[in-house]
CSV table of C-alpha atoms in Angstrom, one decimal:
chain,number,residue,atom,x,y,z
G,1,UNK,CA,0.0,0.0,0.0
G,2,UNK,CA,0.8,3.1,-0.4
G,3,UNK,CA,2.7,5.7,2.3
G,4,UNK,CA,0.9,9.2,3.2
G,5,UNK,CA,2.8,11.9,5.3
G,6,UNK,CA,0.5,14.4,7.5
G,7,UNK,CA,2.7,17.0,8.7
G,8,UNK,CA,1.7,19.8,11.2
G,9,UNK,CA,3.5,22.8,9.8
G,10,UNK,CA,5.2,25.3,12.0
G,11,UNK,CA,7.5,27.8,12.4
G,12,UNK,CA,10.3,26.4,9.8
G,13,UNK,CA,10.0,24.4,7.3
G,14,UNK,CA,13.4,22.0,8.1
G,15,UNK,CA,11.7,19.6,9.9
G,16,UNK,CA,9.0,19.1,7.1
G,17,UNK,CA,11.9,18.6,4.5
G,18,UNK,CA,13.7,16.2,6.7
G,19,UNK,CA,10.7,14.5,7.1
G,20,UNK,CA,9.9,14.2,3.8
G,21,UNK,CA,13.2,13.3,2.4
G,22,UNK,CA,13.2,10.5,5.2
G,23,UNK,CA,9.9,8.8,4.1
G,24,UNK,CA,9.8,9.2,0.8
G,25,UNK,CA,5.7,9.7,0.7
G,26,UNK,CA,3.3,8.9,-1.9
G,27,UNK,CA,1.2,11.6,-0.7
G,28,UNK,CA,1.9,14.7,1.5
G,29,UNK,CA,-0.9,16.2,4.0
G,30,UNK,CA,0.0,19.8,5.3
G,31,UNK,CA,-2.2,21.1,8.5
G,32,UNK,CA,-1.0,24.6,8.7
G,33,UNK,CA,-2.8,28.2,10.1
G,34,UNK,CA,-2.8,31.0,8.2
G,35,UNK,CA,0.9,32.4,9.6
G,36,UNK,CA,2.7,29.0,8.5
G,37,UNK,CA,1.1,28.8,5.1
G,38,UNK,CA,4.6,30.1,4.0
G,39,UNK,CA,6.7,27.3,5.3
G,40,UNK,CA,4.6,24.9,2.9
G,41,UNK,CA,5.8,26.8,0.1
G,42,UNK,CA,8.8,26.6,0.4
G,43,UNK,CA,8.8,23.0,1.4
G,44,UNK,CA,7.6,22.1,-2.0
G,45,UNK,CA,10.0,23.5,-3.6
G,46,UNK,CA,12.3,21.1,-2.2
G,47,UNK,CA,10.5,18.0,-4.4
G,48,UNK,CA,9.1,17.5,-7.4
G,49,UNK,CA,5.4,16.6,-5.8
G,50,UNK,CA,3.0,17.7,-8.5
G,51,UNK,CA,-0.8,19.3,-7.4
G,52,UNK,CA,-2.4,15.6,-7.2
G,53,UNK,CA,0.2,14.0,-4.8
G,54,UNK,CA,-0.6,16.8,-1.6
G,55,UNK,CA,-3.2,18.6,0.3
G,56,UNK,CA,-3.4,21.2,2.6
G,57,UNK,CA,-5.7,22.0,5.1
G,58,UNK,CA,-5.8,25.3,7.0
G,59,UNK,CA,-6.8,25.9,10.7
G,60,UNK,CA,-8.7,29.3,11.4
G,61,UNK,CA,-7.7,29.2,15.2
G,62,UNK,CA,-4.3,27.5,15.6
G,63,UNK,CA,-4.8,27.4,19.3
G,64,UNK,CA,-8.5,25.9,19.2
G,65,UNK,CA,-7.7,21.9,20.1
G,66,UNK,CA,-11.2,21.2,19.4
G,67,UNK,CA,-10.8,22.6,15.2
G,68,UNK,CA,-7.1,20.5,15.5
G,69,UNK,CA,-8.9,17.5,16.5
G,70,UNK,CA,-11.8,17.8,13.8
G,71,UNK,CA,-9.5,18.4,11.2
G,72,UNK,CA,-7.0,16.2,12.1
G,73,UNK,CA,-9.4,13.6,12.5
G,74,UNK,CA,-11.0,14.1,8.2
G,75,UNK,CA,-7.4,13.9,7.0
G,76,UNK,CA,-6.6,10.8,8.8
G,77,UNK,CA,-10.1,9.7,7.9
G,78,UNK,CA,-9.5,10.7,3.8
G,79,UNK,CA,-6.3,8.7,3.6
G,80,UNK,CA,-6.8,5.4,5.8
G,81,UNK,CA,-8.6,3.8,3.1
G,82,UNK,CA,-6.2,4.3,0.4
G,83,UNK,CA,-2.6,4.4,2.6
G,84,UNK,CA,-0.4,4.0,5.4
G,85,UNK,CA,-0.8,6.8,7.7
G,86,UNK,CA,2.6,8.1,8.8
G,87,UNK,CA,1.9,11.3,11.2
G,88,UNK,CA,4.6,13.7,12.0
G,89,UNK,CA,3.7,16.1,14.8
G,90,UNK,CA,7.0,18.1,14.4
G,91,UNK,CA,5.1,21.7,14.1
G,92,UNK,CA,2.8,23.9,14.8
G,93,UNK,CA,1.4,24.7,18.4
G,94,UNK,CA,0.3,23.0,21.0
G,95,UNK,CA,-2.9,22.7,20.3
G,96,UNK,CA,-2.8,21.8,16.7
G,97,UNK,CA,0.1,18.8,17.7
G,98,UNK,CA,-2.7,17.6,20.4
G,99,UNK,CA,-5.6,17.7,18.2
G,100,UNK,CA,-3.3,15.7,15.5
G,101,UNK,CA,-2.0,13.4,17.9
G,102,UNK,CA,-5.5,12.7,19.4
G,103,UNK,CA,-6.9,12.0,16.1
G,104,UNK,CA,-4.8,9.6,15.0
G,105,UNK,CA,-5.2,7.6,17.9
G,106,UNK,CA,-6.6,4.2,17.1
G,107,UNK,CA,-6.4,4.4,13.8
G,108,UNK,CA,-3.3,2.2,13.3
G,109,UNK,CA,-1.3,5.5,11.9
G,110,UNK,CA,2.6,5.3,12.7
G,111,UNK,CA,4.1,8.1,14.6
G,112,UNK,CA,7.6,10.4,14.6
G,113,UNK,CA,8.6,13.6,15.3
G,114,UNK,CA,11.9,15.5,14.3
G,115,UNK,CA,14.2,15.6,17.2
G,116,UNK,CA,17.5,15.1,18.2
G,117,UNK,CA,19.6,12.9,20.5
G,118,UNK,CA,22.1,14.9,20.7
G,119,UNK,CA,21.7,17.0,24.1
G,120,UNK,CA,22.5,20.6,24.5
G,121,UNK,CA,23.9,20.4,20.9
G,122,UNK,CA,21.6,19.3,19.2
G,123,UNK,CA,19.1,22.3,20.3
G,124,UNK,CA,19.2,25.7,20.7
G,125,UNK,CA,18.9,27.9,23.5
G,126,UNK,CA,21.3,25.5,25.4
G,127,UNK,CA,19.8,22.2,24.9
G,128,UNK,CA,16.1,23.1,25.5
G,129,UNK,CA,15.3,24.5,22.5
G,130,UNK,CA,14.4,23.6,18.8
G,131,UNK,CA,16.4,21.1,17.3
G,132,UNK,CA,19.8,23.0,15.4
G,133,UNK,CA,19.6,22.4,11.5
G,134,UNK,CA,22.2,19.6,10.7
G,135,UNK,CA,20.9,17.8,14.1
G,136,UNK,CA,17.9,16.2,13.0
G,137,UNK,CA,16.8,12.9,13.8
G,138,UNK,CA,13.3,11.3,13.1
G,139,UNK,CA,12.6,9.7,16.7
G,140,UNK,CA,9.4,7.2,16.4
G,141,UNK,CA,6.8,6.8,18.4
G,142,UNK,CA,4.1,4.3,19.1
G,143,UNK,CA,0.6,4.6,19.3
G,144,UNK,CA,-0.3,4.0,23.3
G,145,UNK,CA,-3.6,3.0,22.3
G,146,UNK,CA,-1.8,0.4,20.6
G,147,UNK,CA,0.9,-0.3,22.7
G,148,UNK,CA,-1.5,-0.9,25.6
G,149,UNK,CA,-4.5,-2.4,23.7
G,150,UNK,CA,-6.5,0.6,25.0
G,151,UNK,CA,-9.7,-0.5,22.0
G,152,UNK,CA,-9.4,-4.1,22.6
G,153,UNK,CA,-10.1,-3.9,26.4
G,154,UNK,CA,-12.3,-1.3,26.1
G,155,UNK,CA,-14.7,-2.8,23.7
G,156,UNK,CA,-14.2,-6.0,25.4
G,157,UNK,CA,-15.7,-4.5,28.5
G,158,UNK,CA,-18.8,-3.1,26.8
G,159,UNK,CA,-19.5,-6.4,25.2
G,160,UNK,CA,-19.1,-7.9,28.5
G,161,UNK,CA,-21.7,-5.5,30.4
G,162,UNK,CA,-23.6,-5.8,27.5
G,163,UNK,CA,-23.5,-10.0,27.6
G,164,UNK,CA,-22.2,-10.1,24.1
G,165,UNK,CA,-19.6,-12.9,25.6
G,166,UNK,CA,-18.1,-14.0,22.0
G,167,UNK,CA,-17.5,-10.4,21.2
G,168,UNK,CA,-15.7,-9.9,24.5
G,169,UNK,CA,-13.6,-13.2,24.2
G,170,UNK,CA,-12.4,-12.3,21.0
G,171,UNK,CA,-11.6,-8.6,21.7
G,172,UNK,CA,-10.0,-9.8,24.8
G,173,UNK,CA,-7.9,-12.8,22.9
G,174,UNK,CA,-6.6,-9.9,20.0
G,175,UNK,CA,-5.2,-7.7,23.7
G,176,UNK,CA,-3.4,-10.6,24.1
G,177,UNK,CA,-1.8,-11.0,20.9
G,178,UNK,CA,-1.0,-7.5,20.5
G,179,UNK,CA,0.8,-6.6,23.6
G,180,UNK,CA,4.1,-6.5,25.1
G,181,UNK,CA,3.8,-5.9,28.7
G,182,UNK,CA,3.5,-8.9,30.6
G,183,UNK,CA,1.1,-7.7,33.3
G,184,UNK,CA,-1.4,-6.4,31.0
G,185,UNK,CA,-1.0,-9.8,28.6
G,186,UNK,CA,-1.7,-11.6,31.8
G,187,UNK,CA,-4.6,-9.4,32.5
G,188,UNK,CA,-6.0,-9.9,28.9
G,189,UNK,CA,-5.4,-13.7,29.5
G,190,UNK,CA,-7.5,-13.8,32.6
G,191,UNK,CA,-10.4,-11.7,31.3
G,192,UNK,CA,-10.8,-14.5,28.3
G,193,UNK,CA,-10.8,-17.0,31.2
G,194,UNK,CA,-13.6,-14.7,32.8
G,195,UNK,CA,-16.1,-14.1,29.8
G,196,UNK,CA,-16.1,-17.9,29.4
G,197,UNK,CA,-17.0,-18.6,32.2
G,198,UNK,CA,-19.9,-16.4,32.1
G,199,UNK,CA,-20.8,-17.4,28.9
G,200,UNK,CA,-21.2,-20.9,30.0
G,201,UNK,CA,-22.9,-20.0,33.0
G,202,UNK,CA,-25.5,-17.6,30.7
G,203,UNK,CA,-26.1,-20.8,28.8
G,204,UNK,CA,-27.7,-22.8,32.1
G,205,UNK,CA,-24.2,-25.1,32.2
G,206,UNK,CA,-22.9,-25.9,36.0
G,207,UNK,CA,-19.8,-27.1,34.4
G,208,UNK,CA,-17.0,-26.1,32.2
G,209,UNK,CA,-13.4,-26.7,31.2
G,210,UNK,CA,-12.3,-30.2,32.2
G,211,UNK,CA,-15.5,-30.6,33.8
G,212,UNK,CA,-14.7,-28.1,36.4
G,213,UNK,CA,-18.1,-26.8,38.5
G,214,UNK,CA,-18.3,-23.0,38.1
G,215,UNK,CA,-17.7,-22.2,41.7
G,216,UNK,CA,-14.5,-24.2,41.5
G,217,UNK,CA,-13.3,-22.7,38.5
G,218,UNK,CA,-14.2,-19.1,39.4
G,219,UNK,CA,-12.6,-19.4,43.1
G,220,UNK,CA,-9.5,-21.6,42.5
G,221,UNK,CA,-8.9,-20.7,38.6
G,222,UNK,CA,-10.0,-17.1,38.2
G,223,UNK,CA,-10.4,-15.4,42.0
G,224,UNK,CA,-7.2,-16.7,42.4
G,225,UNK,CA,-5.2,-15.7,39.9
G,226,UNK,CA,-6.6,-12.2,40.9
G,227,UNK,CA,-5.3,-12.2,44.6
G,228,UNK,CA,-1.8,-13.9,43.3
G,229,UNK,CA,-1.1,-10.8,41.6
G,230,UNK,CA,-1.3,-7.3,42.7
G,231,UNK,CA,-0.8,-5.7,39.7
G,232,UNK,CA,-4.1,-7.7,38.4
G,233,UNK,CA,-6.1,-7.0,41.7
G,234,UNK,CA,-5.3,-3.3,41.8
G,235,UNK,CA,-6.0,-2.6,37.8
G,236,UNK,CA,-9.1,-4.8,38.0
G,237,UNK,CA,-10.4,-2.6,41.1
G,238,UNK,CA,-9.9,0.5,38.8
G,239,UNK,CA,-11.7,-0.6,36.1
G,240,UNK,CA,-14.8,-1.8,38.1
G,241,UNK,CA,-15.2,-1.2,41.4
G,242,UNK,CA,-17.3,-4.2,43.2
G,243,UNK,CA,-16.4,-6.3,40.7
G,244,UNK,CA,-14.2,-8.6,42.9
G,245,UNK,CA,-16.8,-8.6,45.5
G,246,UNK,CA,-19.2,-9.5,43.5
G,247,UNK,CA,-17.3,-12.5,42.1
G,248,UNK,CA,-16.7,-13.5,46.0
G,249,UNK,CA,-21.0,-13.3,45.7
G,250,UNK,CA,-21.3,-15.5,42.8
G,251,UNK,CA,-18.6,-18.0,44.0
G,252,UNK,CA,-21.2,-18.7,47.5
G,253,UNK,CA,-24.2,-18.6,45.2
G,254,UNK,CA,-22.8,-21.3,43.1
G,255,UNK,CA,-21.9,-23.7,45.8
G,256,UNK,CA,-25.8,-23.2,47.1
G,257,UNK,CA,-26.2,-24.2,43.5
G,258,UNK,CA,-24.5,-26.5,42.5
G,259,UNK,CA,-23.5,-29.8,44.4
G,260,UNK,CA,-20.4,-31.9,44.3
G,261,UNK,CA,-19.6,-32.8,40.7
G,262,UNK,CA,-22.7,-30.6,39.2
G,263,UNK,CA,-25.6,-33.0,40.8
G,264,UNK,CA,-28.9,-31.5,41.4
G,265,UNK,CA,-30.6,-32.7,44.5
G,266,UNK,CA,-33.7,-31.6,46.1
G,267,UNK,CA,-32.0,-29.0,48.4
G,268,UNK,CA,-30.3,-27.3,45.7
G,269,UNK,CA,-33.0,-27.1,43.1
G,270,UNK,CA,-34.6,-23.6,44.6
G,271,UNK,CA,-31.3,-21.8,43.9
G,272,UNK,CA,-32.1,-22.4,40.3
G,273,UNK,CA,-34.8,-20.3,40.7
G,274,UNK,CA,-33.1,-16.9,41.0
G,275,UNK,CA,-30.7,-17.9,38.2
G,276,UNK,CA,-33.1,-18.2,36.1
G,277,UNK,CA,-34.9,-15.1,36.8
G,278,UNK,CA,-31.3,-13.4,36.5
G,279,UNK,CA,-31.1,-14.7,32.8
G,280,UNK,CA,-34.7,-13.4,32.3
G,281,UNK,CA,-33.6,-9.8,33.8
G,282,UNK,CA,-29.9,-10.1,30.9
G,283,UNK,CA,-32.8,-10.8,28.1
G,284,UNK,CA,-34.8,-7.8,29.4
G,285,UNK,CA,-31.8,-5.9,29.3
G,286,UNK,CA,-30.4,-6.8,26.2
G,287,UNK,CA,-33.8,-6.2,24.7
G,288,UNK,CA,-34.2,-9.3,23.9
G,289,UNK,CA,-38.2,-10.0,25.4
G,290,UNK,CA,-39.1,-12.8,23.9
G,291,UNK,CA,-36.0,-14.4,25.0
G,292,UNK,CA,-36.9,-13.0,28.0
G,293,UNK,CA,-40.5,-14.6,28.5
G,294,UNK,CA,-39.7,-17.9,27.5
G,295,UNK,CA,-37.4,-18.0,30.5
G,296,UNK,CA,-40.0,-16.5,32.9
G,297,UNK,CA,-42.6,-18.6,31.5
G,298,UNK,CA,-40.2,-21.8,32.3
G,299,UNK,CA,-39.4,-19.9,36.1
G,300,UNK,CA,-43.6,-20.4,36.3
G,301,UNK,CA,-43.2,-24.4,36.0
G,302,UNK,CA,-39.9,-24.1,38.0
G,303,UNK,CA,-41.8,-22.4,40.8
G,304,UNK,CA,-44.0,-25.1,41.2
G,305,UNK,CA,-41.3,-27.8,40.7
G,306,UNK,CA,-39.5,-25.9,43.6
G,307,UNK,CA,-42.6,-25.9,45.9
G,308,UNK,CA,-43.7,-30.1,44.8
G,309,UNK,CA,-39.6,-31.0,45.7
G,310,UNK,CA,-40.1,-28.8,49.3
G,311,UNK,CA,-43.2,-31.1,50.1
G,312,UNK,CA,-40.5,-34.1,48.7
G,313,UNK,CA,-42.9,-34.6,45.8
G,314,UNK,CA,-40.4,-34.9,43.4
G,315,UNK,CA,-39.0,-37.7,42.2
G,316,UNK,CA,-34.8,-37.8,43.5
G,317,UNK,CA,-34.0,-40.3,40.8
G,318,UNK,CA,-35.4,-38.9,37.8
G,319,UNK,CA,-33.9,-35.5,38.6
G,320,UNK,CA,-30.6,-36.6,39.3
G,321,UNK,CA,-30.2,-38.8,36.2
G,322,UNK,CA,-32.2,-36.9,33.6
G,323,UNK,CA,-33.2,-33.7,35.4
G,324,UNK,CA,-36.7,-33.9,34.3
G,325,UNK,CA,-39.2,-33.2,37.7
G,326,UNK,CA,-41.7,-36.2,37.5
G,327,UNK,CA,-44.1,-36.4,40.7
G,328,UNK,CA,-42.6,-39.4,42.9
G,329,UNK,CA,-45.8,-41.8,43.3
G,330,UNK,CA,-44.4,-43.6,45.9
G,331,UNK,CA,-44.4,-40.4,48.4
G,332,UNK,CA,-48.2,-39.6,46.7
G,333,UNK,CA,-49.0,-43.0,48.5
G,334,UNK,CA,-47.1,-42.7,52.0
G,335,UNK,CA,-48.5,-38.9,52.0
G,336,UNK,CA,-51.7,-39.2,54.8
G,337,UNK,CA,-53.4,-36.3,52.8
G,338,UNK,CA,-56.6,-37.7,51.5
G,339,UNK,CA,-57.2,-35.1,48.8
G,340,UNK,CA,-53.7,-34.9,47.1
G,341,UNK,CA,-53.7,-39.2,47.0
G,342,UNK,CA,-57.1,-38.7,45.5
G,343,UNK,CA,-56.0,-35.8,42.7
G,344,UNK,CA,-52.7,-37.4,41.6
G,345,UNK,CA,-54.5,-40.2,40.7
G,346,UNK,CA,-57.4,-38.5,39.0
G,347,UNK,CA,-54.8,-37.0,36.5
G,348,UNK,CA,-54.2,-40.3,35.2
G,349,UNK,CA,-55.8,-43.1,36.2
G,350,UNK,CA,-54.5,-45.5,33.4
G,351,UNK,CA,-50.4,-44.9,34.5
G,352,UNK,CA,-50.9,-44.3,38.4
G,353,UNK,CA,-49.9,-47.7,39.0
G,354,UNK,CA,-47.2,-49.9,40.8
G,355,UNK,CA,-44.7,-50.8,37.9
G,356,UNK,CA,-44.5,-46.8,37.5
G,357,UNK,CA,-42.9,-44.8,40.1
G,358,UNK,CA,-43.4,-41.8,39.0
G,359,UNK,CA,-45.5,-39.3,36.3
G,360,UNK,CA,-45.1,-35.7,35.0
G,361,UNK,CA,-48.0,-33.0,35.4
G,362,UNK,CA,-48.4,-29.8,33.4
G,363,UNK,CA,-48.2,-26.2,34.8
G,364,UNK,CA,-51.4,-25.3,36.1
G,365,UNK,CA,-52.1,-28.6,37.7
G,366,UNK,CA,-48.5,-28.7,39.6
G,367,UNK,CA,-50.2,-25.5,41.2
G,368,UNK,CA,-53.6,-27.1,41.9
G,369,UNK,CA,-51.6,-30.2,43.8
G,370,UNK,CA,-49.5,-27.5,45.6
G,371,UNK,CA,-53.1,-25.6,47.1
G,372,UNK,CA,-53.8,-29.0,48.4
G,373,UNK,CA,-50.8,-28.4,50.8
G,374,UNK,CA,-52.5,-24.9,51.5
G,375,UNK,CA,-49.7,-23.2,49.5
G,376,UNK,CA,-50.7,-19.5,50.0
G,377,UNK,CA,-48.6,-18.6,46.8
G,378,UNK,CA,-50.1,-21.7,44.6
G,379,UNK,CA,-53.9,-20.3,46.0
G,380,UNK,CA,-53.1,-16.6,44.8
G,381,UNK,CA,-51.5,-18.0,41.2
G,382,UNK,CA,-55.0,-20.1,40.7
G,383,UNK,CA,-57.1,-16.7,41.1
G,384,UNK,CA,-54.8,-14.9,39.7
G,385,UNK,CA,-56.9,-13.8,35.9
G,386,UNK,CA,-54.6,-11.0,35.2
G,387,UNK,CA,-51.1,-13.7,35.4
G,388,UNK,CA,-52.8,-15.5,33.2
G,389,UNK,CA,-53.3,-13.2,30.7
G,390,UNK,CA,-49.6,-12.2,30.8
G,391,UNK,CA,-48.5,-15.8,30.4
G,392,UNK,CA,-51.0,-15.7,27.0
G,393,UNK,CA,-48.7,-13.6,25.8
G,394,UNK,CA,-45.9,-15.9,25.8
G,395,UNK,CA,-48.5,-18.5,24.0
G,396,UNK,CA,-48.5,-16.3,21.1
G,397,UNK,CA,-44.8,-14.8,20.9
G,398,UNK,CA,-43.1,-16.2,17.8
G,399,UNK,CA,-41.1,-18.5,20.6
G,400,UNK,CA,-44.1,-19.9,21.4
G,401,UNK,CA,-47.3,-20.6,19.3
G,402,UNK,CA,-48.0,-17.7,17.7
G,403,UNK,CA,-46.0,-14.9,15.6
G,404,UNK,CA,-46.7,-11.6,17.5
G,405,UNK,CA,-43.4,-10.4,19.3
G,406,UNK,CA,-43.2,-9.6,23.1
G,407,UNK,CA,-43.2,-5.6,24.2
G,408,UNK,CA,-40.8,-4.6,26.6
G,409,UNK,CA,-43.5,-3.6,28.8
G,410,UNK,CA,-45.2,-7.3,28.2
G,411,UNK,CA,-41.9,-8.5,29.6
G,412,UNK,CA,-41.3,-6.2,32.4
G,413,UNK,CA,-45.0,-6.4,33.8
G,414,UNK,CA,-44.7,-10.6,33.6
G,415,UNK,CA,-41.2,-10.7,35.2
G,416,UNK,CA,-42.6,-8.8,38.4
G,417,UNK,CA,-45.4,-11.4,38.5
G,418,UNK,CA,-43.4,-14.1,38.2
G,419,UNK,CA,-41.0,-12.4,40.8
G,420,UNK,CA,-44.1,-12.6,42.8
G,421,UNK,CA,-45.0,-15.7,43.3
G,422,UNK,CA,-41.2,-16.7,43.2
G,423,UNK,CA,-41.4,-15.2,46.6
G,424,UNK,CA,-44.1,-17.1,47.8
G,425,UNK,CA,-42.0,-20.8,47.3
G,426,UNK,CA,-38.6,-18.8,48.4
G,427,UNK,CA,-39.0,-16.2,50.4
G,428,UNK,CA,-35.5,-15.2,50.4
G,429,UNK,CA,-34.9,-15.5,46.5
G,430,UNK,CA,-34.3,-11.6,46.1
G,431,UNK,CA,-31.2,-12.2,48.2
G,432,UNK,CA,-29.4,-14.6,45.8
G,433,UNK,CA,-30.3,-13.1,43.0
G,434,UNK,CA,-28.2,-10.4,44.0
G,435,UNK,CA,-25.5,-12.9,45.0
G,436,UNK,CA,-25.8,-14.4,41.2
G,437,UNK,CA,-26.0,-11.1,39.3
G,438,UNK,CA,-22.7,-11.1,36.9
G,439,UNK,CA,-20.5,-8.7,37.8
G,440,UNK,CA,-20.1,-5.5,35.4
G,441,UNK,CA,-16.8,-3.3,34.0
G,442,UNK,CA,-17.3,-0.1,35.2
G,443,UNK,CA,-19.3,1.9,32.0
């Protein structure tokens, strides 16, 4: 590809012709003001650049970084396309060498400036002054944003907080492959780690690399490797205050969840209660609502499922092997409530019998065994019109049955009903859904 120059222009044209005669451009770029229009001039006439082969653009206020920055910022955006951007900020004030420098920022342009290494001889006005002709030197530079992955982390953050995990891996993933510095490679290292773990976790797995649980991995993988290194612990606090705390959060929430070796027992199934509404919430907030009521829709069956395995309803075996919740016939029959014995087996008279041990029941009738228990919460669901309503919704999403999409307002209105009764069968669930919220960059 070709090489363009951008110069800032100044008060003497030698650095411009050094430049020049250095790099050899294809094309030349001259931001000048008014009072250093002169020194272009007579930089041309150094070469033998015809009219198509430079540009110049002109600042009105030479001290205005804001006009240095905007101008700056359509040169570099004219020539990226069709060359490599080489910017010398030589010239010109402070302003305009700002507004250049910030403008180029990011855009993979290459840097320099005419200096010398020379000391007090090299410069005028004993050493501090501008470089003395005969003295020059191109020194490079590199583009911080660059040299520190500044774009990469910064966009894999927002894709983080925004749930977009494959985004965020693979901005995270180029950090690492672009920079130098150990710490931060480390760092970059460690938040790929991070967003796939979350991922997997957004995706309803209890397990992940090597077959790890999640609360293993997160404390002895990634917490660790956070407190083993300062540098990561104090960069990481910067970046997100209450982040590491609310790892800590999700690390206790996860052994509630989630038993030795990823088993689900009867104890544990509640907590995947406020997980799921969690997920819900991410949907809502990603805008994403009929994602969102399928989930709550589910959290409706899983509230019942939660409230049938606290009676000890649900059948252990079933759930462990297949994790599917079938009602456990054999605690139906040791059960000394009359009316429940007398309901299960009205639902189907045909398989309630010995050689089956247990059978599965749909929504509304989970709910109508659980008011035989006197279940304040399944009672309210049962006369609840207005719920129902909000769950036909769902039945005619484009998830569902039907092909109308879910309003946000459709989802927000049925995720505080569900939060509801979600309550009723686990009083504390608001509690550990704040321990399970992911933890966010801060924005």
């Amino acid at each position: 590809m070709q090489k363009a120059l951008v110069l800032s222009v100044g008060g003497s044209s030698e650095p411009l012709i050094y430049s020049i005669k250095t790099y050899k451009p294809d094309f030349i770029y001259f931001l000048h003001s008014k009072d250093t229009r002169e020194h272009v001039d007579i930089t041309l006439k150094e070469f033998d650049y015809d009219s198509s082969q430079y540009l110049l653009k002109e600042l009105k206020n030479p001290q205005s970084l804001e006009e240095s920055f905007s101008k700056s910022r359509e040169i570099i955006s004219s020539l990226k396309k069709d060359y490599d951007v080489h910017v010398d900020f030589t010239g010109g004030t402070k302003p305009m060498v700002a507004g250049l420098v910030l403008a180029a920022i990011g855009e993979e342009c290459k840097y320099s400036y005419v200096g010398s290494t020379k000391g007090r001889e090299g410069r005028d006005k004993d050493g501090v002054g501008v470089v003395v002709s005969g003295f020059e030197e191109i020194i490079s530079q590199k583009d911080p944003y660059d040299l520190y992955a500044v774009v990469e982390f910064n966009r894999g953050m927002d894709f983080f907080n925004k749930y977009q995990f494959t985004a965020a891996k693979s901005n995270f993933s180029a950090a690492s492959e672009k920079l130098e510095d150990e710490n931060l490679k480390e760092l970059a290292n460690l938040y790929v780690d991070l967003v796939e773990l979350y991922d997997v976790w957004d995706k309803f797995n209890n397990l992940i690399a090597d077959k790890k649980t999640l609360n293993r991995y997160l404390e002895n993988q990634i917490l660790k490797k956070i407190n083993d290194s300062e540098n990561i612990r104090n960069t990481l606090e910067d970046e997100a205050p209450g982040f590491l705390s609310q790892i800590e959060a999700n690390i206790e929430f996860l052994k509630l969840k989630i038993s030795r070796k990823g088993a689900i027992n009867l104890k544990n199934v509640k907590y995947y209660l406020p997980d799921l509404l969690n997920n819900a919430s991410r949907r809502i907030e990603e805008g994403k609502y009929d994602d969102a009521v399928a989930r709550l829709y589910r959290a409706t069956e899983l509230i019942a499922q939660t409230g049938l395995a606290k009676e000890g309803f649900i059948e252990l075996g079933r759930l462990k092997s297949w994790k599917i919740f079938y009602i456990d016939l054999n605690a139906v029959e040791q059960c000394d409530n009359e009316e429940v014995i007398d309901y299960v087996k009205s639902l189907n008279e045909y398989i309630y019998r010995e050689s089956n041990t247990g059978i599965g029941i749909p929504l509304r009738k989970s709910f109508i065994l659980l008011d035989k228990f006197n279940c304040d919460y399944a009672t309210d669901y049962l006369n609840d019109s207005d719920f129902s309503k909000k769950l036909s919704n769902r039945n005619n999403s484009i998830l569902a049955h039907g092909l109308n999409p879910i309003s946000k307002e459709d989802a927000e209105n049925l995720f505080e009903s569900v939060l509801k009764y979600s309550i009723g069968v686990f009083p504390e669930i608001e509690k550990y859904m704040e321990m399970a919220k992911f933890p966010k960059f801060k924005e």
